[in-house]
JSON list of C-alpha atoms in Angstrom, two decimals:
[
{"chain": "A", "resi": 1, "resn": "MET", "atom": "CA", "xyz": [-7.02, 42.49, 105.80]},
{"chain": "A", "resi": 2, "resn": "SER", "atom": "CA", "xyz": [-7.23, 38.70, 104.71]},
{"chain": "A", "resi": 3, "resn": "THR", "atom": "CA", "xyz": [-4.91, 36.21, 106.51]},
{"chain": "A", "resi": 4, "resn": "GLU", "atom": "CA", "xyz": [-3.54, 35.24, 103.10]},
{"chain": "A", "resi": 5, "resn": "ILE", "atom": "CA", "xyz": [-2.22, 38.72, 102.60]},
{"chain": "A", "resi": 6, "resn": "GLU", "atom": "CA", "xyz": [-0.95, 38.93, 106.21]},
{"chain": "A", "resi": 7, "resn": "GLU", "atom": "CA", "xyz": [0.81, 35.60, 105.64]},
{"chain": "A", "resi": 8, "resn": "THR", "atom": "CA", "xyz": [2.35, 36.81, 102.42]},
{"chain": "A", "resi": 9, "resn": "VAL", "atom": "CA", "xyz": [3.49, 40.05, 104.13]},
{"chain": "A", "resi": 10, "resn": "LYS", "atom": "CA", "xyz": [5.11, 38.22, 106.89]},
{"chain": "A", "resi": 11, "resn": "ARG", "atom": "CA", "xyz": [6.91, 35.60, 104.75]},
{"chain": "A", "resi": 12, "resn": "LEU", "atom": "CA", "xyz": [8.19, 38.51, 102.33]},
{"chain": "A", "resi": 13, "resn": "THR", "atom": "CA", "xyz": [9.35, 40.72, 105.09]},
{"chain": "A", "resi": 14, "resn": "SER", "atom": "CA", "xyz": [11.22, 37.82, 106.75]},
{"chain": "A", "resi": 15, "resn": "PHE", "atom": "CA", "xyz": [13.64, 37.69, 103.64]},
{"chain": "A", "resi": 16, "resn": "LYS", "atom": "CA", "xyz": [16.95, 39.26, 104.35]},
{"chain": "A", "resi": 17, "resn": "GLY", "atom": "CA", "xyz": [17.44, 42.55, 102.53]},
{"chain": "A", "resi": 18, "resn": "VAL", "atom": "CA", "xyz": [13.73, 43.30, 102.31]},
{"chain": "A", "resi": 19, "resn": "LYS", "atom": "CA", "xyz": [13.53, 46.99, 103.74]},
{"chain": "A", "resi": 20, "resn": "GLY", "atom": "CA", "xyz": [9.77, 46.80, 103.63]},
{"chain": "A", "resi": 21, "resn": "LEU", "atom": "CA", "xyz": [6.64, 46.46, 101.58]},
{"chain": "A", "resi": 22, "resn": "PHE", "atom": "CA", "xyz": [3.34, 47.99, 100.90]},
{"chain": "A", "resi": 23, "resn": "VAL", "atom": "CA", "xyz": [0.02, 47.21, 99.24]},
{"chain": "A", "resi": 24, "resn": "ILE", "atom": "CA", "xyz": [-1.84, 49.92, 97.48]},
{"chain": "A", "resi": 25, "resn": "ASN", "atom": "CA", "xyz": [-5.38, 50.06, 96.18]},
{"chain": "A", "resi": 26, "resn": "GLN", "atom": "CA", "xyz": [-6.55, 50.94, 92.67]},
{"chain": "A", "resi": 27, "resn": "ASP", "atom": "CA", "xyz": [-6.31, 54.63, 93.61]},
{"chain": "A", "resi": 28, "resn": "GLY", "atom": "CA", "xyz": [-2.72, 54.34, 94.88]},
{"chain": "A", "resi": 29, "resn": "ILE", "atom": "CA", "xyz": [-3.75, 54.63, 98.45]},
{"chain": "A", "resi": 30, "resn": "PRO", "atom": "CA", "xyz": [-1.55, 52.53, 100.83]},
{"chain": "A", "resi": 31, "resn": "ILE", "atom": "CA", "xyz": [-3.71, 50.05, 102.61]},
{"chain": "A", "resi": 32, "resn": "ARG", "atom": "CA", "xyz": [-1.07, 47.96, 104.25]},
{"chain": "A", "resi": 33, "resn": "TYR", "atom": "CA", "xyz": [2.62, 48.75, 104.78]},
{"chain": "A", "resi": 34, "resn": "THR", "atom": "CA", "xyz": [5.59, 47.78, 107.04]},
{"chain": "A", "resi": 35, "resn": "PHE", "atom": "CA", "xyz": [7.59, 51.03, 107.13]},
{"chain": "A", "resi": 36, "resn": "GLU", "atom": "CA", "xyz": [6.81, 54.60, 108.14]},
{"chain": "A", "resi": 37, "resn": "PRO", "atom": "CA", "xyz": [3.68, 56.14, 106.73]},
{"chain": "A", "resi": 38, "resn": "GLU", "atom": "CA", "xyz": [5.41, 59.38, 105.40]},
{"chain": "A", "resi": 39, "resn": "LEU", "atom": "CA", "xyz": [7.84, 57.17, 103.43]},
{"chain": "A", "resi": 40, "resn": "VAL", "atom": "CA", "xyz": [5.06, 54.83, 102.21]},
{"chain": "A", "resi": 41, "resn": "THR", "atom": "CA", "xyz": [2.79, 57.71, 101.00]},
{"chain": "A", "resi": 42, "resn": "HIS", "atom": "CA", "xyz": [5.87, 58.96, 98.91]},
{"chain": "A", "resi": 43, "resn": "TYR", "atom": "CA", "xyz": [6.62, 55.53, 97.54]},
{"chain": "A", "resi": 44, "resn": "ALA", "atom": "CA", "xyz": [3.00, 54.63, 96.90]},
{"chain": "A", "resi": 45, "resn": "ALA", "atom": "CA", "xyz": [2.36, 57.70, 94.77]},
{"chain": "A", "resi": 46, "resn": "LEU", "atom": "CA", "xyz": [5.42, 57.17, 92.59]},
{"chain": "A", "resi": 47, "resn": "VAL", "atom": "CA", "xyz": [4.94, 53.36, 92.23]},
{"chain": "A", "resi": 48, "resn": "HIS", "atom": "CA", "xyz": [1.22, 53.93, 91.26]},
{"chain": "A", "resi": 49, "resn": "GLN", "atom": "CA", "xyz": [2.10, 56.35, 88.64]},
{"chain": "A", "resi": 50, "resn": "LEU", "atom": "CA", "xyz": [4.90, 54.07, 87.31]},
{"chain": "A", "resi": 51, "resn": "VAL", "atom": "CA", "xyz": [2.57, 51.08, 87.14]},
{"chain": "A", "resi": 52, "resn": "ASN", "atom": "CA", "xyz": [-0.05, 53.01, 85.37]},
{"chain": "A", "resi": 53, "resn": "GLN", "atom": "CA", "xyz": [2.56, 54.31, 82.79]},
{"chain": "A", "resi": 54, "resn": "THR", "atom": "CA", "xyz": [4.03, 50.94, 82.34]},
{"chain": "A", "resi": 55, "resn": "ARG", "atom": "CA", "xyz": [0.62, 49.20, 81.87]},
{"chain": "A", "resi": 56, "resn": "ALA", "atom": "CA", "xyz": [-0.29, 51.81, 79.13]},
{"chain": "A", "resi": 57, "resn": "ILE", "atom": "CA", "xyz": [3.06, 51.05, 77.38]},
{"chain": "A", "resi": 58, "resn": "VAL", "atom": "CA", "xyz": [2.57, 47.40, 77.54]},
{"chain": "A", "resi": 59, "resn": "ARG", "atom": "CA", "xyz": [-0.87, 47.65, 76.08]},
{"chain": "A", "resi": 60, "resn": "GLU", "atom": "CA", "xyz": [0.19, 50.00, 73.43]},
{"chain": "A", "resi": 61, "resn": "LEU", "atom": "CA", "xyz": [2.80, 47.51, 72.31]},
{"chain": "A", "resi": 62, "resn": "ASP", "atom": "CA", "xyz": [0.30, 44.70, 72.26]},
{"chain": "A", "resi": 63, "resn": "SER", "atom": "CA", "xyz": [-3.37, 45.39, 73.17]},
{"chain": "A", "resi": 64, "resn": "THR", "atom": "CA", "xyz": [-3.87, 41.74, 74.16]},
{"chain": "A", "resi": 65, "resn": "ASP", "atom": "CA", "xyz": [-1.08, 42.00, 76.69]},
{"chain": "A", "resi": 66, "resn": "ASP", "atom": "CA", "xyz": [-1.11, 43.14, 80.38]},
{"chain": "A", "resi": 67, "resn": "LEU", "atom": "CA", "xyz": [1.53, 43.96, 82.93]},
{"chain": "A", "resi": 68, "resn": "VAL", "atom": "CA", "xyz": [2.42, 41.14, 85.37]},
{"chain": "A", "resi": 69, "resn": "THR", "atom": "CA", "xyz": [5.51, 42.27, 87.29]},
{"chain": "A", "resi": 70, "resn": "LEU", "atom": "CA", "xyz": [7.83, 45.19, 87.13]},
{"chain": "A", "resi": 71, "resn": "ARG", "atom": "CA", "xyz": [11.34, 45.11, 88.71]},
{"chain": "A", "resi": 72, "resn": "VAL", "atom": "CA", "xyz": [13.16, 48.43, 89.04]},
{"chain": "A", "resi": 73, "resn": "ARG", "atom": "CA", "xyz": [16.84, 47.87, 90.00]},
{"chain": "A", "resi": 74, "resn": "SER", "atom": "CA", "xyz": [18.84, 50.89, 91.04]},
{"chain": "A", "resi": 75, "resn": "LYS", "atom": "CA", "xyz": [22.21, 51.32, 92.69]},
{"chain": "A", "resi": 76, "resn": "ASN", "atom": "CA", "xyz": [20.75, 51.51, 96.18]},
{"chain": "A", "resi": 77, "resn": "HIS", "atom": "CA", "xyz": [17.45, 49.60, 95.94]},
{"chain": "A", "resi": 78, "resn": "GLU", "atom": "CA", "xyz": [15.24, 47.11, 94.03]},
{"chain": "A", "resi": 79, "resn": "LEU", "atom": "CA", "xyz": [11.46, 47.60, 93.71]},
{"chain": "A", "resi": 80, "resn": "ILE", "atom": "CA", "xyz": [9.65, 44.50, 92.91]},
{"chain": "A", "resi": 81, "resn": "ILE", "atom": "CA", "xyz": [6.05, 45.46, 91.92]},
{"chain": "A", "resi": 82, "resn": "ALA", "atom": "CA", "xyz": [3.28, 43.02, 91.42]},
{"chain": "A", "resi": 83, "resn": "PRO", "atom": "CA", "xyz": [0.11, 44.83, 90.06]},
{"chain": "A", "resi": 84, "resn": "GLU", "atom": "CA", "xyz": [-3.05, 42.82, 90.35]},
{"chain": "A", "resi": 85, "resn": "LYS", "atom": "CA", "xyz": [-6.65, 43.88, 89.45]},
{"chain": "A", "resi": 86, "resn": "GLU", "atom": "CA", "xyz": [-7.59, 45.57, 92.66]},
{"chain": "A", "resi": 87, "resn": "TYR", "atom": "CA", "xyz": [-4.30, 45.73, 94.64]},
{"chain": "A", "resi": 88, "resn": "CYS", "atom": "CA", "xyz": [-0.53, 46.41, 93.79]},
{"chain": "A", "resi": 89, "resn": "MET", "atom": "CA", "xyz": [2.08, 45.01, 96.16]},
{"chain": "A", "resi": 90, "resn": "CYS", "atom": "CA", "xyz": [5.55, 46.53, 96.07]},
{"chain": "A", "resi": 91, "resn": "VAL", "atom": "CA", "xyz": [8.57, 44.98, 98.09]},
{"chain": "A", "resi": 92, "resn": "VAL", "atom": "CA", "xyz": [11.44, 47.43, 98.60]},
{"chain": "A", "resi": 93, "resn": "HIS", "atom": "CA", "xyz": [14.66, 45.37, 98.74]},
{"chain": "A", "resi": 94, "resn": "ILE", "atom": "CA", "xyz": [18.34, 46.30, 99.32]},
{"chain": "A", "resi": 95, "resn": "PRO", "atom": "CA", "xyz": [20.12, 44.28, 96.65]},
{"chain": "A", "resi": 96, "resn": "ASP", "atom": "CA", "xyz": [23.50, 43.71, 98.07]},
{"chain": "A", "resi": 97, "resn": "VAL", "atom": "CA", "xyz": [22.30, 41.95, 101.25]},
{"chain": "A", "resi": 98, "resn": "THR", "atom": "CA", "xyz": [22.92, 38.24, 100.60]},
{"chain": "A", "resi": 99, "resn": "HIS", "atom": "CA", "xyz": [20.12, 35.71, 101.29]},
{"chain": "A", "resi": 100, "resn": "ASP", "atom": "CA", "xyz": [20.60, 32.96, 103.73]},
{"chain": "B", "resi": 1, "resn": "MET", "atom": "CA", "xyz": [29.37, 49.87, 66.04]},
{"chain": "B", "resi": 2, "resn": "SER", "atom": "CA", "xyz": [32.14, 48.49, 68.29]},
{"chain": "B", "resi": 3, "resn": "THR", "atom": "CA", "xyz": [32.91, 44.73, 68.06]},
{"chain": "B", "resi": 4, "resn": "GLU", "atom": "CA", "xyz": [32.03, 44.58, 71.84]},
{"chain": "B", "resi": 5, "resn": "ILE", "atom": "CA", "xyz": [28.42, 45.56, 71.24]},
{"chain": "B", "resi": 6, "resn": "GLU", "atom": "CA", "xyz": [28.22, 43.27, 68.06]},
{"chain": "B", "resi": 7, "resn": "GLU", "atom": "CA", "xyz": [29.51, 40.42, 70.29]},
{"chain": "B", "resi": 8, "resn": "THR", "atom": "CA", "xyz": [26.98, 41.18, 72.98]},
{"chain": "B", "resi": 9, "resn": "VAL", "atom": "CA", "xyz": [24.23, 41.45, 70.42]},
{"chain": "B", "resi": 10, "resn": "LYS", "atom": "CA", "xyz": [25.10, 38.17, 68.82]},
{"chain": "B", "resi": 11, "resn": "ARG", "atom": "CA", "xyz": [25.28, 36.32, 72.39]},
{"chain": "B", "resi": 12, "resn": "LEU", "atom": "CA", "xyz": [22.06, 37.66, 73.50]},
{"chain": "B", "resi": 13, "resn": "THR", "atom": "CA", "xyz": [20.07, 36.95, 70.38]},
{"chain": "B", "resi": 14, "resn": "SER", "atom": "CA", "xyz": [21.35, 33.43, 70.48]},
{"chain": "B", "resi": 15, "resn": "PHE", "atom": "CA", "xyz": [19.40, 32.66, 73.67]},
{"chain": "B", "resi": 16, "resn": "LYS", "atom": "CA", "xyz": [16.16, 30.64, 73.15]},
{"chain": "B", "resi": 17, "resn": "GLY", "atom": "CA", "xyz": [13.18, 32.96, 73.53]},
{"chain": "B", "resi": 18, "resn": "VAL", "atom": "CA", "xyz": [14.87, 36.26, 72.57]},
{"chain": "B", "resi": 19, "resn": "LYS", "atom": "CA", "xyz": [12.52, 37.82, 69.98]},
{"chain": "B", "resi": 20, "resn": "GLY", "atom": "CA", "xyz": [15.03, 40.62, 69.32]},
{"chain": "B", "resi": 21, "resn": "LEU", "atom": "CA", "xyz": [16.95, 43.46, 70.92]},
{"chain": "B", "resi": 22, "resn": "PHE", "atom": "CA", "xyz": [17.77, 47.09, 70.14]},
{"chain": "B", "resi": 23, "resn": "VAL", "atom": "CA", "xyz": [20.04, 49.78, 71.30]},
{"chain": "B", "resi": 24, "resn": "ILE", "atom": "CA", "xyz": [18.93, 53.41, 71.53]},
{"chain": "B", "resi": 25, "resn": "ASN", "atom": "CA", "xyz": [20.95, 56.51, 71.99]},
{"chain": "B", "resi": 26, "resn": "GLN", "atom": "CA", "xyz": [20.27, 59.25, 74.44]},
{"chain": "B", "resi": 27, "resn": "ASP", "atom": "CA", "xyz": [17.47, 60.66, 72.28]},
{"chain": "B", "resi": 28, "resn": "GLY", "atom": "CA", "xyz": [15.70, 57.45, 71.94]},
{"chain": "B", "resi": 29, "resn": "ILE", "atom": "CA", "xyz": [16.93, 56.76, 68.28]},
{"chain": "B", "resi": 30, "resn": "PRO", "atom": "CA", "xyz": [17.45, 53.10, 67.51]},
{"chain": "B", "resi": 31, "resn": "ILE", "atom": "CA", "xyz": [21.05, 52.75, 66.49]},
{"chain": "B", "resi": 32, "resn": "ARG", "atom": "CA", "xyz": [21.25, 48.90, 66.35]},
{"chain": "B", "resi": 33, "resn": "TYR", "atom": "CA", "xyz": [18.51, 46.40, 66.20]},
{"chain": "B", "resi": 34, "resn": "THR", "atom": "CA", "xyz": [17.66, 42.96, 65.31]},
{"chain": "B", "resi": 35, "resn": "PHE", "atom": "CA", "xyz": [13.99, 43.16, 64.18]},
{"chain": "B", "resi": 36, "resn": "GLU", "atom": "CA", "xyz": [11.85, 45.12, 61.64]},
{"chain": "B", "resi": 37, "resn": "PRO", "atom": "CA", "xyz": [12.42, 48.97, 61.70]},
{"chain": "B", "resi": 38, "resn": "GLU", "atom": "CA", "xyz": [8.78, 49.92, 62.05]},
{"chain": "B", "resi": 39, "resn": "LEU", "atom": "CA", "xyz": [8.58, 47.73, 65.03]},
{"chain": "B", "resi": 40, "resn": "VAL", "atom": "CA", "xyz": [11.70, 48.95, 66.67]},
{"chain": "B", "resi": 41, "resn": "THR", "atom": "CA", "xyz": [10.76, 52.72, 66.19]},
{"chain": "B", "resi": 42, "resn": "HIS", "atom": "CA", "xyz": [7.66, 51.86, 68.17]},
{"chain": "B", "resi": 43, "resn": "TYR", "atom": "CA", "xyz": [9.39, 50.03, 70.88]},
{"chain": "B", "resi": 44, "resn": "ALA", "atom": "CA", "xyz": [12.20, 52.53, 71.09]},
{"chain": "B", "resi": 45, "resn": "ALA", "atom": "CA", "xyz": [10.04, 55.57, 71.57]},
{"chain": "B", "resi": 46, "resn": "LEU", "atom": "CA", "xyz": [7.98, 53.83, 74.45]},
{"chain": "B", "resi": 47, "resn": "VAL", "atom": "CA", "xyz": [11.09, 52.32, 76.07]},
{"chain": "B", "resi": 48, "resn": "HIS", "atom": "CA", "xyz": [12.96, 55.74, 75.98]},
{"chain": "B", "resi": 49, "resn": "GLN", "atom": "CA", "xyz": [9.72, 57.34, 77.52]},
{"chain": "B", "resi": 50, "resn": "LEU", "atom": "CA", "xyz": [9.64, 54.64, 80.37]},
{"chain": "B", "resi": 51, "resn": "VAL", "atom": "CA", "xyz": [13.28, 54.71, 81.13]},
{"chain": "B", "resi": 52, "resn": "ASN", "atom": "CA", "xyz": [13.13, 58.45, 81.59]},
{"chain": "B", "resi": 53, "resn": "GLN", "atom": "CA", "xyz": [10.03, 58.29, 83.74]},
{"chain": "B", "resi": 54, "resn": "THR", "atom": "CA", "xyz": [11.57, 55.53, 85.91]},
{"chain": "B", "resi": 55, "resn": "ARG", "atom": "CA", "xyz": [14.79, 57.18, 86.26]},
{"chain": "B", "resi": 56, "resn": "ALA", "atom": "CA", "xyz": [13.07, 60.38, 87.53]},
{"chain": "B", "resi": 57, "resn": "ILE", "atom": "CA", "xyz": [11.04, 58.30, 90.13]},
{"chain": "B", "resi": 58, "resn": "VAL", "atom": "CA", "xyz": [14.19, 56.50, 91.21]},
{"chain": "B", "resi": 59, "resn": "ARG", "atom": "CA", "xyz": [16.01, 59.77, 91.82]},
{"chain": "B", "resi": 60, "resn": "GLU", "atom": "CA", "xyz": [12.96, 61.42, 93.46]},
{"chain": "B", "resi": 61, "resn": "LEU", "atom": "CA", "xyz": [12.91, 58.50, 95.96]},
{"chain": "B", "resi": 62, "resn": "ASP", "atom": "CA", "xyz": [16.73, 58.93, 96.55]},
{"chain": "B", "resi": 63, "resn": "SER", "atom": "CA", "xyz": [18.58, 61.70, 94.89]},
{"chain": "B", "resi": 64, "resn": "THR", "atom": "CA", "xyz": [21.85, 59.65, 95.31]},
{"chain": "B", "resi": 65, "resn": "ASP", "atom": "CA", "xyz": [20.40, 56.69, 93.43]},
{"chain": "B", "resi": 66, "resn": "ASP", "atom": "CA", "xyz": [20.29, 55.75, 89.71]},
{"chain": "B", "resi": 67, "resn": "LEU", "atom": "CA", "xyz": [18.45, 53.47, 87.55]},
{"chain": "B", "resi": 68, "resn": "VAL", "atom": "CA", "xyz": [20.46, 50.20, 86.69]},
{"chain": "B", "resi": 69, "resn": "THR", "atom": "CA", "xyz": [18.06, 47.90, 85.07]},
{"chain": "B", "resi": 70, "resn": "LEU", "atom": "CA", "xyz": [14.24, 47.65, 84.44]},
{"chain": "B", "resi": 71, "resn": "ARG", "atom": "CA", "xyz": [12.37, 44.47, 83.90]},
{"chain": "B", "resi": 72, "resn": "VAL", "atom": "CA", "xyz": [8.91, 44.69, 82.45]},
{"chain": "B", "resi": 73, "resn": "ARG", "atom": "CA", "xyz": [7.20, 41.27, 82.65]},
{"chain": "B", "resi": 74, "resn": "SER", "atom": "CA", "xyz": [3.87, 41.10, 80.85]},
{"chain": "B", "resi": 75, "resn": "LYS", "atom": "CA", "xyz": [1.61, 38.09, 79.95]},
{"chain": "B", "resi": 76, "resn": "ASN", "atom": "CA", "xyz": [3.06, 37.87, 76.44]},
{"chain": "B", "resi": 77, "resn": "HIS", "atom": "CA", "xyz": [6.60, 39.42, 76.75]},
{"chain": "B", "resi": 78, "resn": "GLU", "atom": "CA", "xyz": [9.31, 40.40, 78.93]},
{"chain": "B", "resi": 79, "resn": "LEU", "atom": "CA", "xyz": [11.45, 43.61, 78.34]},
{"chain": "B", "resi": 80, "resn": "ILE", "atom": "CA", "xyz": [14.88, 43.59, 79.90]},
{"chain": "B", "resi": 81, "resn": "ILE", "atom": "CA", "xyz": [16.09, 47.11, 79.71]},
{"chain": "B", "resi": 82, "resn": "ALA", "atom": "CA", "xyz": [19.68, 48.21, 80.60]},
{"chain": "B", "resi": 83, "resn": "PRO", "atom": "CA", "xyz": [20.05, 52.06, 80.54]},
{"chain": "B", "resi": 84, "resn": "GLU", "atom": "CA", "xyz": [23.71, 53.24, 80.46]},
{"chain": "B", "resi": 85, "resn": "LYS", "atom": "CA", "xyz": [24.89, 56.85, 80.15]},
{"chain": "B", "resi": 86, "resn": "GLU", "atom": "CA", "xyz": [24.88, 57.17, 76.41]},
{"chain": "B", "resi": 87, "resn": "TYR", "atom": "CA", "xyz": [23.05, 54.06, 75.28]},
{"chain": "B", "resi": 88, "resn": "CYS", "atom": "CA", "xyz": [20.18, 52.01, 76.48]},
{"chain": "B", "resi": 89, "resn": "MET", "atom": "CA", "xyz": [19.87, 48.32, 75.39]},
{"chain": "B", "resi": 90, "resn": "CYS", "atom": "CA", "xyz": [16.41, 46.57, 75.50]},
{"chain": "B", "resi": 91, "resn": "VAL", "atom": "CA", "xyz": [15.98, 42.82, 75.01]},
{"chain": "B", "resi": 92, "resn": "VAL", "atom": "CA", "xyz": [12.54, 41.59, 74.01]},
{"chain": "B", "resi": 93, "resn": "HIS", "atom": "CA", "xyz": [12.06, 38.13, 75.42]},
{"chain": "B", "resi": 94, "resn": "ILE", "atom": "CA", "xyz": [9.11, 35.57, 75.12]},
{"chain": "B", "resi": 95, "resn": "PRO", "atom": "CA", "xyz": [9.06, 34.24, 78.72]},
{"chain": "B", "resi": 96, "resn": "ASP", "atom": "CA", "xyz": [7.56, 30.88, 78.33]},
{"chain": "B", "resi": 97, "resn": "VAL", "atom": "CA", "xyz": [10.16, 29.55, 75.85]},
{"chain": "B", "resi": 98, "resn": "THR", "atom": "CA", "xyz": [12.50, 27.37, 77.95]},
{"chain": "B", "resi": 99, "resn": "HIS", "atom": "CA", "xyz": [16.22, 27.90, 77.83]},
{"chain": "B", "resi": 100, "resn": "ASP", "atom": "CA", "xyz": [18.58, 25.04, 76.83]}
]
């Protein structure tokens, strides 16, 4: 895994409130993650599905458009999802934890 | 439509970069909107579908949780979606237009 991704992972997980993050490949397979494998597999499958559904909707609204980021804020969590061509990174954040 | 919603619609559409907004009911029917009906019907159906899919995913990850807001940022637009119990408001925003 490139040092650039490792540095990004380290920087992001150092933020207060970040429960963990994972990187999935084009098939939704987790290739880098900071929390338990069983939990990640579950998150990865659902996030992969959501990214594909959202990307299809974005393109249906405007065929020249493409998904850049997706933020899912729920009562207990926030998922910040950044889909790129080959990878997709998802940060799982606990919203009410204040930043330094 | 209650004055509170009207005031919210007015305030939100006054922001620079806001292309329009719409409010849909639990069935995804647009009940208040600020842009052309044909466009809104298309947006409403897709946003309704996305909210339901995202809500199901949030609950599958944590059954005690619930969706609060959803932000879909694409190259050309940003959809800011606020699903409540009976209504769901979606603001369609052009991201690169700077605010005053």
